[in-house]
Amino acid sequence: MRYPDLPLPPVAGGFILSRHLNHSDPLLAVSHFDPQKYHDGLAVEWDIPLPARLQQAVSKRRAEYLASRLLVRSVMAELGIADFILTNAADRSPCWPAGIQASLSHRAGIVVVAATRQPCAVGVDVEQFMSETTAHETAELLMNEQEQHLLQTLPVSFCAAATLLFSLKESVYKAIWPQLLQPMDFPDAELVSVDFAQQRATLRLTQDFSGCFAMGTLLEASFVWRDTQVITLITHRL
């Protein structure tokens, strides 16, 4: 996976700082935005109504919603679906168009969307590097002993490696949930290999979910670093 490098049309006003995509499969798009430049008039201007649950939310949350919906609309247009507005199911999961497998993640001024028409599960995640303190405090919850040893072999700091692992497991969850509607915990998938040069990783399910996600199933992932952020992507044929 490479960082998206094809620019989408610019958006005036200063709220959206940049928008890029890759014509890969899944299609991957990234948008950077400035939450400080958000105002509710943008939702009206772009015809992306804020749902009732966000009417009283803090400005940061409304900014994330608007930036993510704007990028999703552009990605769906690339796939031939015009004027799409992403909504959420009762469980808060995204409601994608029929025939589209997709995933969305946002964090601290960045939105990432991955989408495909292929019959595969898709999970994408973006994370800011956690601090060394957080990495060590969450290690017992996040990783087993084998994973901890594996992370210590990577040519990055432990906090960066722990963030990569966290993001990979978040991507696994996002790939599995729309298919099975089953929750999972961090130990339910374990990291078994990382090719840092190729930016590839493999995880194995340690619990038996169902269908294409039985215990022992190997899930292939890719990742990319950008400053103090990591993006991870899981795809799995259904």
mmCIF file of C-alpha atoms in Angstrom:
data_model
loop_
_atom_site.group_PDB
_atom_site.id
_atom_site.type_symbol
_atom_site.label_atom_id
_atom_site.label_comp_id
_atom_site.label_asym_id
_atom_site.label_seq_id
_atom_site.Cartn_x
_atom_site.Cartn_y
_atom_site.Cartn_z
ATOM 1 C CA MET A 1 0.000 0.000 0.000
ATOM 2 C CA ARG A 2 1.303 3.442 -0.859
ATOM 3 C CA TYR A 3 0.058 6.725 0.546
ATOM 4 C CA PRO A 4 -2.628 8.213 -1.740
ATOM 5 C CA ASP A 5 -1.017 10.648 -4.168
ATOM 6 C CA LEU A 6 -3.669 11.587 -6.753
ATOM 7 C CA PRO A 7 -5.330 14.873 -5.739
ATOM 8 C CA LEU A 8 -9.093 15.225 -5.665
ATOM 9 C CA PRO A 9 -10.558 18.638 -6.590
ATOM 10 C CA PRO A 10 -9.749 21.212 -3.898
ATOM 11 C CA VAL A 11 -12.446 22.466 -1.540
ATOM 12 C CA ALA A 12 -12.591 26.210 -0.827
ATOM 13 C CA GLY A 13 -12.830 27.658 2.651
ATOM 14 C CA GLY A 14 -9.822 26.262 4.516
ATOM 15 C CA PHE A 15 -11.624 23.462 6.405
ATOM 16 C CA ILE A 16 -10.454 20.730 4.017
ATOM 17 C CA LEU A 17 -6.669 20.982 3.693
ATOM 18 C CA SER A 18 -6.062 18.214 1.159
ATOM 19 C CA ARG A 19 -7.748 15.190 -0.425
ATOM 20 C CA HIS A 20 -5.899 12.434 -2.277
ATOM 21 C CA LEU A 21 -6.660 8.926 -3.497
ATOM 22 C CA ASN A 22 -5.070 5.910 -5.130
ATOM 23 C CA HIS A 23 -6.835 4.064 -7.938
ATOM 24 C CA SER A 24 -5.937 0.776 -6.293
ATOM 25 C CA ASP A 25 -8.364 -1.978 -5.353
ATOM 26 C CA PRO A 26 -9.567 -1.327 -2.760
ATOM 27 C CA LEU A 27 -9.562 2.335 -3.697
ATOM 28 C CA LEU A 28 -7.866 4.238 -0.858
ATOM 29 C CA ALA A 29 -8.493 7.915 -0.118
ATOM 30 C CA VAL A 30 -7.167 10.265 2.565
ATOM 31 C CA SER A 31 -8.334 13.734 3.562
ATOM 32 C CA HIS A 32 -6.723 16.174 5.993
ATOM 33 C CA PHE A 33 -8.891 18.810 7.630
ATOM 34 C CA ASP A 34 -8.616 21.596 10.168
ATOM 35 C CA PRO A 35 -11.243 21.228 12.931
ATOM 36 C CA GLN A 36 -10.676 24.856 13.925
ATOM 37 C CA LYS A 37 -12.057 25.978 10.540
ATOM 38 C CA TYR A 38 -15.307 24.038 10.925
ATOM 39 C CA HIS A 39 -18.672 25.781 11.141
ATOM 40 C CA ASP A 40 -22.207 24.419 10.730
ATOM 41 C CA GLY A 41 -22.770 26.445 7.580
ATOM 42 C CA LEU A 42 -20.468 24.044 5.726
ATOM 43 C CA ALA A 43 -22.954 21.202 6.190
ATOM 44 C CA VAL A 44 -25.627 23.335 4.533
ATOM 45 C CA GLU A 45 -23.281 24.489 1.781
ATOM 46 C CA TRP A 46 -22.247 20.924 0.912
ATOM 47 C CA ASP A 47 -25.744 19.463 1.381
ATOM 48 C CA ILE A 48 -24.594 16.997 4.035
ATOM 49 C CA PRO A 49 -27.146 17.342 6.860
ATOM 50 C CA LEU A 50 -25.977 16.669 10.397
ATOM 51 C CA PRO A 51 -27.987 13.847 12.049
ATOM 52 C CA ALA A 52 -30.001 14.600 15.167
ATOM 53 C CA ARG A 53 -27.523 12.771 17.404
ATOM 54 C CA LEU A 54 -24.834 15.312 16.462
ATOM 55 C CA GLN A 55 -26.866 18.483 16.866
ATOM 56 C CA GLN A 56 -25.570 18.963 20.420
ATOM 57 C CA ALA A 57 -22.180 17.295 19.902
ATOM 58 C CA VAL A 58 -18.935 19.219 20.336
ATOM 59 C CA SER A 59 -17.611 21.029 17.260
ATOM 60 C CA LYS A 60 -14.722 18.534 16.894
ATOM 61 C CA ARG A 61 -17.154 15.635 16.495
ATOM 62 C CA ARG A 62 -19.255 17.513 13.938
ATOM 63 C CA ALA A 63 -16.086 18.408 12.023
ATOM 64 C CA GLU A 64 -15.064 14.728 11.871
ATOM 65 C CA TYR A 65 -18.521 13.774 10.635
ATOM 66 C CA LEU A 66 -18.565 16.373 7.873
ATOM 67 C CA ALA A 67 -15.011 15.713 6.692
ATOM 68 C CA SER A 68 -15.610 11.967 6.570
ATOM 69 C CA ARG A 69 -18.924 12.260 4.694
ATOM 70 C CA LEU A 70 -17.408 14.636 2.162
ATOM 71 C CA LEU A 71 -14.560 12.197 1.435
ATOM 72 C CA VAL A 72 -16.937 9.231 1.268
ATOM 73 C CA ARG A 73 -19.086 11.099 -1.253
ATOM 74 C CA SER A 74 -16.025 11.684 -3.451
ATOM 75 C CA VAL A 75 -14.936 8.039 -3.181
ATOM 76 C CA MET A 76 -18.398 6.752 -4.084
ATOM 77 C CA ALA A 77 -18.433 9.113 -7.089
ATOM 78 C CA GLU A 78 -15.178 7.490 -8.221
ATOM 79 C CA LEU A 79 -17.051 4.165 -8.089
ATOM 80 C CA GLY A 80 -19.946 5.533 -10.136
ATOM 81 C CA ILE A 81 -22.334 6.372 -7.282
ATOM 82 C CA ALA A 82 -23.200 10.061 -7.355
ATOM 83 C CA ASP A 83 -24.337 12.263 -4.451
ATOM 84 C CA PHE A 84 -24.045 9.507 -1.850
ATOM 85 C CA ILE A 85 -24.421 10.468 1.808
ATOM 86 C CA LEU A 86 -23.225 7.868 4.302
ATOM 87 C CA THR A 87 -25.644 7.059 7.123
ATOM 88 C CA ASN A 88 -25.351 4.701 10.086
ATOM 89 C CA ALA A 89 -27.308 1.651 11.222
ATOM 90 C CA ALA A 90 -28.719 1.358 14.740
ATOM 91 C CA ASP A 91 -25.420 -0.188 15.901
ATOM 92 C CA ARG A 92 -23.592 2.888 14.475
ATOM 93 C CA SER A 93 -21.979 0.847 11.683
ATOM 94 C CA PRO A 94 -21.846 2.548 8.245
ATOM 95 C CA CYS A 95 -24.555 1.770 5.663
ATOM 96 C CA TRP A 96 -22.672 1.415 2.376
ATOM 97 C CA PRO A 97 -24.333 1.172 -1.053
ATOM 98 C CA ALA A 98 -25.351 -2.273 -2.305
ATOM 99 C CA GLY A 99 -22.443 -4.033 -3.945
ATOM 100 C CA ILE A 100 -19.824 -1.924 -2.146
ATOM 101 C CA GLN A 101 -17.522 -3.193 0.587
ATOM 102 C CA ALA A 102 -15.923 -0.268 2.383
ATOM 103 C CA SER A 103 -14.437 0.994 5.618
ATOM 104 C CA LEU A 104 -13.915 4.418 7.184
ATOM 105 C CA SER A 105 -11.619 5.736 9.899
ATOM 106 C CA HIS A 106 -10.826 9.201 11.242
ATOM 107 C CA ARG A 107 -8.481 10.582 13.849
ATOM 108 C CA ALA A 108 -7.061 14.005 14.744
ATOM 109 C CA GLY A 109 -7.633 15.876 11.505
ATOM 110 C CA ILE A 110 -7.375 12.947 9.090
ATOM 111 C CA VAL A 111 -10.001 10.761 7.369
ATOM 112 C CA VAL A 112 -9.266 7.505 5.525
ATOM 113 C CA VAL A 113 -11.693 5.559 3.307
ATOM 114 C CA ALA A 114 -11.144 2.218 1.553
ATOM 115 C CA ALA A 115 -13.762 0.859 -0.866
ATOM 116 C CA THR A 116 -14.148 -1.893 -3.459
ATOM 117 C CA ARG A 117 -16.748 -3.704 -5.532
ATOM 118 C CA GLN A 118 -14.888 -6.980 -5.032
ATOM 119 C CA PRO A 119 -16.479 -9.641 -2.759
ATOM 120 C CA CYS A 120 -14.115 -9.128 0.135
ATOM 121 C CA ALA A 121 -14.164 -7.873 3.693
ATOM 122 C CA VAL A 122 -12.448 -4.502 4.099
ATOM 123 C CA GLY A 123 -11.144 -2.840 7.232
ATOM 124 C CA VAL A 124 -9.124 0.380 7.378
ATOM 125 C CA ASP A 125 -7.804 2.303 10.362
ATOM 126 C CA VAL A 126 -5.672 5.375 11.036
ATOM 127 C CA GLU A 127 -3.927 6.097 14.334
ATOM 128 C CA GLN A 128 -1.676 8.719 15.852
ATOM 129 C CA PHE A 129 1.387 7.196 17.523
ATOM 130 C CA MET A 130 0.645 6.458 21.156
ATOM 131 C CA SER A 131 3.085 7.644 23.793
ATOM 132 C CA GLU A 132 5.674 5.301 25.304
ATOM 133 C CA THR A 133 3.713 5.436 28.561
ATOM 134 C CA THR A 134 0.469 4.409 26.877
ATOM 135 C CA ALA A 135 2.238 1.699 24.875
ATOM 136 C CA HIS A 136 3.612 0.069 28.007
ATOM 137 C CA GLU A 137 0.412 0.569 30.031
ATOM 138 C CA THR A 138 -1.719 -1.121 27.352
ATOM 139 C CA ALA A 139 0.761 -3.847 26.342
ATOM 140 C CA GLU A 140 -0.803 -6.544 28.511
ATOM 141 C CA LEU A 141 -4.280 -5.834 27.089
ATOM 142 C CA LEU A 142 -3.149 -5.406 23.484
ATOM 143 C CA MET A 143 -0.534 -8.082 22.885
ATOM 144 C CA ASN A 144 0.588 -11.532 23.954
ATOM 145 C CA GLU A 145 4.195 -12.442 24.720
ATOM 146 C CA GLN A 146 4.934 -13.619 21.176
ATOM 147 C CA GLU A 147 3.584 -10.375 19.718
ATOM 148 C CA GLN A 148 5.614 -8.294 22.138
ATOM 149 C CA HIS A 149 8.811 -10.086 21.076
ATOM 150 C CA LEU A 150 7.899 -9.574 17.402
ATOM 151 C CA LEU A 151 7.307 -5.844 17.878
ATOM 152 C CA GLN A 152 10.687 -5.472 19.557
ATOM 153 C CA THR A 153 12.375 -6.717 16.363
ATOM 154 C CA LEU A 154 10.886 -3.922 14.227
ATOM 155 C CA PRO A 155 13.105 -0.951 13.261
ATOM 156 C CA VAL A 156 10.869 1.596 15.015
ATOM 157 C CA SER A 157 10.239 2.661 18.584
ATOM 158 C CA PHE A 158 8.103 0.436 20.780
ATOM 159 C CA CYS A 159 5.326 3.053 20.877
ATOM 160 C CA ALA A 160 5.221 3.170 17.053
ATOM 161 C CA ALA A 161 5.226 -0.634 16.861
ATOM 162 C CA ALA A 162 2.467 -0.887 19.477
ATOM 163 C CA THR A 163 0.418 1.670 17.534
ATOM 164 C CA LEU A 164 0.850 -0.439 14.390
ATOM 165 C CA LEU A 165 -0.411 -3.515 16.238
ATOM 166 C CA PHE A 166 -3.363 -1.624 17.695
ATOM 167 C CA SER A 167 -4.297 -0.276 14.274
ATOM 168 C CA LEU A 168 -3.983 -3.693 12.612
ATOM 169 C CA LYS A 169 -6.364 -5.205 15.166
ATOM 170 C CA GLU A 170 -8.789 -2.319 14.711
ATOM 171 C CA SER A 171 -8.739 -3.009 10.959
ATOM 172 C CA VAL A 172 -9.474 -6.685 11.609
ATOM 173 C CA TYR A 173 -12.476 -5.734 13.737
ATOM 174 C CA LYS A 174 -13.748 -3.325 11.074
ATOM 175 C CA ALA A 175 -13.413 -6.012 8.401
ATOM 176 C CA ILE A 176 -15.221 -8.688 10.417
ATOM 177 C CA TRP A 177 -18.060 -6.712 12.011
ATOM 178 C CA PRO A 178 -20.100 -5.921 8.850
ATOM 179 C CA GLN A 179 -19.911 -9.576 7.766
ATOM 180 C CA LEU A 180 -20.820 -11.288 11.039
ATOM 181 C CA LEU A 181 -21.999 -8.585 13.465
ATOM 182 C CA GLN A 182 -19.867 -10.253 16.111
ATOM 183 C CA PRO A 183 -17.678 -8.294 18.545
ATOM 184 C CA MET A 184 -14.065 -9.247 19.107
ATOM 185 C CA ASP A 185 -11.343 -8.522 21.636
ATOM 186 C CA PHE A 186 -7.654 -7.817 21.043
ATOM 187 C CA PRO A 187 -6.543 -11.413 21.836
ATOM 188 C CA ASP A 188 -8.945 -12.786 19.169
ATOM 189 C CA ALA A 189 -6.401 -11.962 16.456
ATOM 190 C CA GLU A 190 -2.634 -12.253 16.810
ATOM 191 C CA LEU A 191 0.157 -10.778 14.743
ATOM 192 C CA VAL A 192 2.303 -13.551 13.266
ATOM 193 C CA SER A 193 4.603 -11.709 10.836
ATOM 194 C CA VAL A 194 5.637 -8.256 9.679
ATOM 195 C CA ASP A 195 7.588 -7.457 6.508
ATOM 196 C CA PHE A 196 8.608 -3.914 7.309
ATOM 197 C CA ALA A 197 10.332 -3.288 3.974
ATOM 198 C CA GLN A 198 7.231 -4.308 2.012
ATOM 199 C CA GLN A 199 4.871 -2.779 4.602
ATOM 200 C CA ARG A 200 2.935 -6.017 4.883
ATOM 201 C CA ALA A 201 1.718 -7.962 7.912
ATOM 202 C CA THR A 202 -0.160 -11.185 8.622
ATOM 203 C CA LEU A 203 -2.540 -11.838 11.503
ATOM 204 C CA ARG A 204 -4.214 -15.067 12.584
ATOM 205 C CA LEU A 205 -7.623 -15.446 14.209
ATOM 206 C CA THR A 206 -7.410 -17.208 17.562
ATOM 207 C CA GLN A 207 -11.183 -17.532 17.983
ATOM 208 C CA ASP A 208 -13.739 -19.311 15.817
ATOM 209 C CA PHE A 209 -16.183 -16.746 14.465
ATOM 210 C CA SER A 210 -17.922 -18.314 11.455
ATOM 211 C CA GLY A 211 -17.954 -18.544 7.688
ATOM 212 C CA CYS A 212 -14.747 -17.158 6.229
ATOM 213 C CA PHE A 213 -13.452 -16.258 9.692
ATOM 214 C CA ALA A 214 -12.756 -19.594 11.399
ATOM 215 C CA MET A 215 -10.061 -20.046 14.030
ATOM 216 C CA GLY A 216 -6.664 -20.127 12.373
ATOM 217 C CA THR A 217 -7.712 -17.975 9.407
ATOM 218 C CA LEU A 218 -4.822 -15.840 8.169
ATOM 219 C CA LEU A 219 -5.586 -12.204 7.363
ATOM 220 C CA GLU A 220 -3.240 -10.244 5.104
ATOM 221 C CA ALA A 221 -2.689 -6.562 5.854
ATOM 222 C CA SER A 222 -0.746 -3.621 4.504
ATOM 223 C CA PHE A 223 0.311 -0.443 6.247
ATOM 224 C CA VAL A 224 1.878 2.929 5.551
ATOM 225 C CA TRP A 225 3.546 5.493 7.785
ATOM 226 C CA ARG A 226 3.081 9.239 7.470
ATOM 227 C CA ASP A 227 4.789 11.527 9.986
ATOM 228 C CA THR A 228 3.394 10.366 13.367
ATOM 229 C CA GLN A 229 0.470 8.420 11.882
ATOM 230 C CA VAL A 230 -0.006 4.900 10.609
ATOM 231 C CA ILE A 231 -2.716 3.642 8.259
ATOM 232 C CA THR A 232 -3.526 -0.073 8.135
ATOM 233 C CA LEU A 233 -5.674 -1.958 5.650
ATOM 234 C CA ILE A 234 -7.103 -5.491 5.842
ATOM 235 C CA THR A 235 -8.781 -7.203 2.886
ATOM 236 C CA HIS A 236 -10.069 -10.777 2.978
ATOM 237 C CA ARG A 237 -11.814 -12.632 0.165
ATOM 238 C CA LEU A 238 -15.341 -13.764 1.053
#
